[in-house]
């Protein structure tokens, strides 16, 4: 079955540091890939997505590139802010399920200090 | 509405009691999903609907969980005879389309926090 593996957290950074959160996946089909963010006490918000190989999703300074050859979708940001502190979830949707459901990684908590 | 609305935000039930959660999807969205988030952030897919029809229920515990999406009513997730391990945040989500659309975005509500004591 499908699965998503994320690096375990928490990731602790100082403000303006460079962020990478690794995500790799296994899927039976050619999935769509997503990053969601969950701020404390809130629901999930879509951060960015990519639907085919070499696509780069970007939003709010975050980027991730769909790498089919390494089955990866690593999240990066050049300069994090305290307000980026949250839990980040990598996820995929599989064409074999009609892209209708999401398979999530276990989440990576990011803590940014001033 | 413009967002997925879930009620109640918090619910406390004694073991063995019934719990019922509600979800109003974004207007115009045909697909509704329920996910359970347990300790350590893990998300578990429970069930999805296409309008009022069950689309995928492969994640739904058969014995005590049930869900409905009836026309002109909020969708609901009901747990009969709750157990301690049912304590979790239950997220509802909706999407405009579901099947066959690459990159189909699923929008989440803020969740309902169920505590079973």
mmCIF file of C-alpha atoms in Angstrom:
data_model
loop_
_atom_site.group_PDB
_atom_site.id
_atom_site.type_symbol
_atom_site.label_atom_id
_atom_site.label_comp_id
_atom_site.label_asym_id
_atom_site.label_seq_id
_atom_site.Cartn_x
_atom_site.Cartn_y
_atom_site.Cartn_z
ATOM 1 C CA UNK A 1 0.000 0.000 0.000
ATOM 2 C CA UNK A 2 0.883 3.653 -0.114
ATOM 3 C CA UNK A 3 3.027 5.213 2.566
ATOM 4 C CA UNK A 4 4.745 8.474 3.402
ATOM 5 C CA UNK A 5 7.844 8.761 5.555
ATOM 6 C CA UNK A 6 8.918 12.012 7.128
ATOM 7 C CA UNK A 7 11.897 12.882 9.233
ATOM 8 C CA UNK A 8 11.128 12.766 12.916
ATOM 9 C CA UNK A 9 11.065 15.967 14.837
ATOM 10 C CA UNK A 10 11.078 18.230 16.503
ATOM 11 C CA UNK A 11 13.222 20.331 14.255
ATOM 12 C CA UNK A 12 14.536 23.258 16.262
ATOM 13 C CA UNK A 13 15.898 26.275 14.421
ATOM 14 C CA UNK A 14 16.759 29.873 15.058
ATOM 15 C CA UNK A 15 14.967 32.578 13.150
ATOM 16 C CA UNK A 16 16.344 33.109 9.618
ATOM 17 C CA UNK A 17 17.875 29.637 9.480
ATOM 18 C CA UNK A 18 17.439 27.363 6.466
ATOM 19 C CA UNK A 19 14.833 24.644 6.761
ATOM 20 C CA UNK A 20 14.668 21.218 5.183
ATOM 21 C CA UNK A 21 12.089 18.608 6.143
ATOM 22 C CA UNK A 22 12.595 15.340 4.309
ATOM 23 C CA UNK A 23 9.714 13.353 2.857
ATOM 24 C CA UNK A 24 9.809 10.158 0.823
ATOM 25 C CA UNK A 25 6.926 8.096 -0.420
ATOM 26 C CA UNK A 26 5.895 4.758 -1.844
ATOM 27 C CA UNK A 27 2.872 4.533 -4.066
ATOM 28 C CA UNK A 28 1.409 2.036 -6.495
ATOM 29 C CA UNK A 29 0.443 4.707 -8.983
ATOM 30 C CA UNK A 30 1.697 8.135 -9.996
ATOM 31 C CA UNK A 31 0.620 10.174 -6.991
ATOM 32 C CA UNK A 32 -0.033 13.826 -6.353
ATOM 33 C CA UNK A 33 2.044 15.183 -3.477
ATOM 34 C CA UNK A 34 1.151 17.717 -0.813
ATOM 35 C CA UNK A 35 2.501 19.532 2.196
ATOM 36 C CA UNK A 36 -0.015 20.523 4.842
ATOM 37 C CA UNK A 37 0.683 22.644 7.917
ATOM 38 C CA UNK A 38 -1.063 22.489 11.277
ATOM 39 C CA UNK A 39 -0.617 25.463 13.586
ATOM 40 C CA UNK A 40 -1.235 24.882 17.298
ATOM 41 C CA UNK A 41 -4.900 24.243 18.014
ATOM 42 C CA UNK A 42 -5.917 24.557 14.384
ATOM 43 C CA UNK A 43 -6.842 22.322 11.484
ATOM 44 C CA UNK A 44 -4.754 21.417 8.479
ATOM 45 C CA UNK A 45 -4.005 23.995 5.843
ATOM 46 C CA UNK A 46 -2.674 23.163 2.432
ATOM 47 C CA UNK A 47 0.780 24.680 2.080
ATOM 48 C CA UNK A 48 1.735 23.532 -1.411
ATOM 49 C CA UNK A 49 1.311 20.709 -3.867
ATOM 50 C CA UNK A 50 2.784 19.133 -7.003
ATOM 51 C CA UNK A 51 1.153 16.770 -9.441
ATOM 52 C CA UNK A 52 3.912 15.515 -11.716
ATOM 53 C CA UNK A 53 7.618 14.846 -11.813
ATOM 54 C CA UNK A 54 9.889 17.890 -11.521
ATOM 55 C CA UNK A 55 6.967 20.123 -10.594
ATOM 56 C CA UNK A 56 7.876 22.612 -7.877
ATOM 57 C CA UNK A 57 5.180 23.661 -5.453
ATOM 58 C CA UNK A 58 5.725 26.928 -3.622
ATOM 59 C CA UNK A 59 3.885 29.130 -1.153
ATOM 60 C CA UNK A 60 4.826 31.623 1.586
ATOM 61 C CA UNK A 61 8.532 31.094 0.903
ATOM 62 C CA UNK A 62 8.264 27.306 1.178
ATOM 63 C CA UNK A 63 9.173 25.075 -1.759
ATOM 64 C CA UNK A 64 9.140 21.396 -2.579
ATOM 65 C CA UNK A 65 10.065 19.615 -5.798
ATOM 66 C CA UNK A 66 8.477 16.361 -6.946
ATOM 67 C CA UNK A 67 11.393 13.979 -7.508
ATOM 68 C CA UNK A 68 10.161 10.784 -9.084
ATOM 69 C CA UNK A 69 13.602 9.205 -9.353
ATOM 70 C CA UNK A 70 14.149 9.445 -5.602
ATOM 71 C CA UNK A 71 10.436 9.304 -4.665
ATOM 72 C CA UNK A 72 10.901 12.407 -2.563
ATOM 73 C CA UNK A 73 9.177 15.716 -1.904
ATOM 74 C CA UNK A 74 11.386 17.550 0.568
ATOM 75 C CA UNK A 75 10.130 20.819 2.037
ATOM 76 C CA UNK A 76 12.527 23.775 2.120
ATOM 77 C CA UNK A 77 12.493 27.384 3.211
ATOM 78 C CA UNK A 78 15.404 29.736 2.988
ATOM 79 C CA UNK A 79 14.735 31.780 6.115
ATOM 80 C CA UNK A 80 12.282 30.620 8.747
ATOM 81 C CA UNK A 81 10.314 32.857 11.077
ATOM 82 C CA UNK A 82 8.952 32.263 14.542
ATOM 83 C CA UNK A 83 5.484 32.243 13.002
ATOM 84 C CA UNK A 84 6.447 29.144 10.969
ATOM 85 C CA UNK A 85 6.432 27.062 14.151
ATOM 86 C CA UNK A 86 3.903 24.327 13.447
ATOM 87 C CA UNK A 87 3.580 20.681 12.513
ATOM 88 C CA UNK A 88 4.184 19.900 8.845
ATOM 89 C CA UNK A 89 2.625 16.901 7.132
ATOM 90 C CA UNK A 90 3.677 15.396 3.852
ATOM 91 C CA UNK A 91 0.866 13.563 2.057
ATOM 92 C CA UNK A 92 0.001 11.879 -1.195
ATOM 93 C CA UNK A 93 -3.097 10.986 -3.137
ATOM 94 C CA UNK A 94 -2.981 7.990 -5.421
ATOM 95 C CA UNK A 95 -4.681 7.631 -8.794
ATOM 96 C CA UNK A 96 -5.580 4.064 -7.844
ATOM 97 C CA UNK A 97 -7.943 5.558 -5.288
ATOM 98 C CA UNK A 98 -9.044 8.162 -7.793
ATOM 99 C CA UNK A 99 -6.962 10.800 -6.018
ATOM 100 C CA UNK A 100 -9.791 10.812 -3.546
ATOM 101 C CA UNK A 101 -8.045 10.210 -0.235
ATOM 102 C CA UNK A 102 -4.816 11.347 1.370
ATOM 103 C CA UNK A 103 -2.134 9.206 2.936
ATOM 104 C CA UNK A 104 -0.219 11.223 5.511
ATOM 105 C CA UNK A 105 3.217 11.028 7.001
ATOM 106 C CA UNK A 106 3.467 11.223 10.776
ATOM 107 C CA UNK A 107 4.217 14.920 10.809
ATOM 108 C CA UNK A 108 7.316 16.912 11.704
ATOM 109 C CA UNK A 109 7.138 19.561 14.383
ATOM 110 C CA UNK A 110 9.112 22.721 13.642
ATOM 111 C CA UNK A 111 10.077 25.025 16.484
ATOM 112 C CA UNK A 112 11.624 28.367 15.565
ATOM 113 C CA UNK A 113 13.148 30.523 18.275
ATOM 114 C CA UNK A 114 13.846 34.260 18.030
ATOM 115 C CA UNK B 1 -19.934 28.384 3.408
ATOM 116 C CA UNK B 2 -16.353 29.177 2.578
ATOM 117 C CA UNK B 3 -14.854 26.815 5.089
ATOM 118 C CA UNK B 4 -15.455 23.369 6.490
ATOM 119 C CA UNK B 5 -17.372 23.884 9.717
ATOM 120 C CA UNK B 6 -17.172 21.286 12.469
ATOM 121 C CA UNK B 7 -19.095 21.094 15.706
ATOM 122 C CA UNK B 8 -18.597 20.708 18.553
ATOM 123 C CA UNK B 9 -15.003 21.845 18.980
ATOM 124 C CA UNK B 10 -14.665 19.853 22.176
ATOM 125 C CA UNK B 11 -16.674 16.906 23.462
ATOM 126 C CA UNK B 12 -16.168 14.897 26.633
ATOM 127 C CA UNK B 13 -17.860 11.532 27.031
ATOM 128 C CA UNK B 14 -17.749 8.846 29.659
ATOM 129 C CA UNK B 15 -16.718 5.424 28.494
ATOM 130 C CA UNK B 16 -19.689 3.675 26.947
ATOM 131 C CA UNK B 17 -21.528 6.847 26.040
ATOM 132 C CA UNK B 18 -22.372 7.903 22.514
ATOM 133 C CA UNK B 19 -20.542 10.688 20.710
ATOM 134 C CA UNK B 20 -21.798 12.489 17.636
ATOM 135 C CA UNK B 21 -19.810 14.974 15.589
ATOM 136 C CA UNK B 22 -21.052 17.210 12.811
ATOM 137 C CA UNK B 23 -19.538 18.678 9.672
ATOM 138 C CA UNK B 24 -20.757 21.175 7.111
ATOM 139 C CA UNK B 25 -18.583 20.955 3.991
ATOM 140 C CA UNK B 26 -17.714 23.914 1.822
ATOM 141 C CA UNK B 27 -20.686 24.833 -0.323
ATOM 142 C CA UNK B 28 -20.488 23.171 -3.695
ATOM 143 C CA UNK B 29 -18.078 20.454 -2.613
ATOM 144 C CA UNK B 30 -19.216 16.983 -3.521
ATOM 145 C CA UNK B 31 -16.796 14.958 -1.424
ATOM 146 C CA UNK B 32 -16.581 14.757 2.332
ATOM 147 C CA UNK B 33 -13.915 12.947 4.319
ATOM 148 C CA UNK B 34 -13.428 12.047 7.965
ATOM 149 C CA UNK B 35 -9.980 11.561 9.450
ATOM 150 C CA UNK B 36 -8.946 10.673 12.962
ATOM 151 C CA UNK B 37 -5.817 12.227 14.445
ATOM 152 C CA UNK B 38 -4.515 10.345 17.434
ATOM 153 C CA UNK B 39 -1.532 10.931 19.687
ATOM 154 C CA UNK B 40 1.758 11.729 17.997
ATOM 155 C CA UNK B 41 -0.074 13.409 15.132
ATOM 156 C CA UNK B 42 -0.904 10.311 13.132
ATOM 157 C CA UNK B 43 -3.811 10.720 10.730
ATOM 158 C CA UNK B 44 -6.049 7.823 9.971
ATOM 159 C CA UNK B 45 -8.540 7.960 7.122
ATOM 160 C CA UNK B 46 -11.970 6.783 8.213
ATOM 161 C CA UNK B 47 -14.542 7.301 5.481
ATOM 162 C CA UNK B 48 -15.444 9.429 2.485
ATOM 163 C CA UNK B 49 -18.697 10.376 0.815
ATOM 164 C CA UNK B 50 -19.618 11.476 -2.649
ATOM 165 C CA UNK B 51 -22.655 13.582 -1.912
ATOM 166 C CA UNK B 52 -24.795 11.322 0.280
ATOM 167 C CA UNK B 53 -23.243 8.081 -0.897
ATOM 168 C CA UNK B 54 -20.417 6.300 0.857
ATOM 169 C CA UNK B 55 -17.416 6.419 -1.477
ATOM 170 C CA UNK B 56 -14.712 4.710 0.535
ATOM 171 C CA UNK B 57 -15.127 3.247 4.007
ATOM 172 C CA UNK B 58 -12.005 1.142 4.179
ATOM 173 C CA UNK B 59 -10.743 2.941 7.277
ATOM 174 C CA UNK B 60 -13.950 2.811 9.246
ATOM 175 C CA UNK B 61 -14.065 0.603 12.321
ATOM 176 C CA UNK B 62 -17.085 -1.558 11.629
ATOM 177 C CA UNK B 63 -18.422 -2.088 15.076
ATOM 178 C CA UNK B 64 -19.046 1.222 16.766
ATOM 179 C CA UNK B 65 -18.510 3.901 14.144
ATOM 180 C CA UNK B 66 -21.063 5.127 11.657
ATOM 181 C CA UNK B 67 -21.333 8.158 9.425
ATOM 182 C CA UNK B 68 -23.916 9.829 7.244
ATOM 183 C CA UNK B 69 -24.176 12.665 4.778
ATOM 184 C CA UNK B 70 -27.835 13.367 4.124
ATOM 185 C CA UNK B 71 -29.164 16.016 1.742
ATOM 186 C CA UNK B 72 -29.664 19.442 3.299
ATOM 187 C CA UNK B 73 -28.129 18.352 6.599
ATOM 188 C CA UNK B 74 -24.652 18.464 8.095
ATOM 189 C CA UNK B 75 -22.684 15.274 7.746
ATOM 190 C CA UNK B 76 -22.218 13.334 10.947
ATOM 191 C CA UNK B 77 -19.856 10.850 12.524
ATOM 192 C CA UNK B 78 -21.237 8.830 15.394
ATOM 193 C CA UNK B 79 -19.430 6.590 17.822
ATOM 194 C CA UNK B 80 -21.542 4.230 19.860
ATOM 195 C CA UNK B 81 -20.251 3.053 23.226
ATOM 196 C CA UNK B 82 -17.084 5.110 23.204
ATOM 197 C CA UNK B 83 -13.826 3.671 24.456
ATOM 198 C CA UNK B 84 -10.780 5.394 25.880
ATOM 199 C CA UNK B 85 -8.848 4.778 22.673
ATOM 200 C CA UNK B 86 -11.427 6.786 20.712
ATOM 201 C CA UNK B 87 -10.000 9.936 22.292
ATOM 202 C CA UNK B 88 -8.655 11.888 19.341
ATOM 203 C CA UNK B 89 -9.239 14.884 17.136
ATOM 204 C CA UNK B 90 -11.672 14.098 14.344
ATOM 205 C CA UNK B 91 -11.198 16.126 11.215
ATOM 206 C CA UNK B 92 -13.731 16.596 8.509
ATOM 207 C CA UNK B 93 -12.600 17.667 5.066
ATOM 208 C CA UNK B 94 -14.195 18.370 1.740
ATOM 209 C CA UNK B 95 -13.168 18.713 -1.859
ATOM 210 C CA UNK B 96 -14.909 19.953 -4.982
ATOM 211 C CA UNK B 97 -14.096 16.806 -6.894
ATOM 212 C CA UNK B 98 -12.654 13.513 -5.927
ATOM 213 C CA UNK B 99 -12.263 10.955 -8.531
ATOM 214 C CA UNK B 100 -9.635 11.096 -11.164
ATOM 215 C CA UNK B 101 -8.445 14.635 -10.629
ATOM 216 C CA UNK B 102 -4.724 14.871 -10.117
ATOM 217 C CA UNK B 103 -3.824 17.449 -7.495
ATOM 218 C CA UNK B 104 -7.374 17.521 -6.154
ATOM 219 C CA UNK B 105 -7.148 19.697 -3.050
ATOM 220 C CA UNK B 106 -8.849 18.571 0.119
ATOM 221 C CA UNK B 107 -9.820 21.320 2.583
ATOM 222 C CA UNK B 108 -9.902 20.567 6.290
ATOM 223 C CA UNK B 109 -11.992 21.858 9.144
ATOM 224 C CA UNK B 110 -10.540 22.772 12.517
ATOM 225 C CA UNK B 111 -11.415 19.453 14.056
ATOM 226 C CA UNK B 112 -13.524 18.179 16.923
ATOM 227 C CA UNK B 113 -11.608 17.102 19.988
ATOM 228 C CA UNK B 114 -13.180 14.050 21.603
ATOM 229 C CA UNK B 115 -12.047 13.061 25.067
ATOM 230 C CA UNK B 116 -13.336 9.811 26.504
ATOM 231 C CA UNK B 117 -12.928 9.523 30.268
#
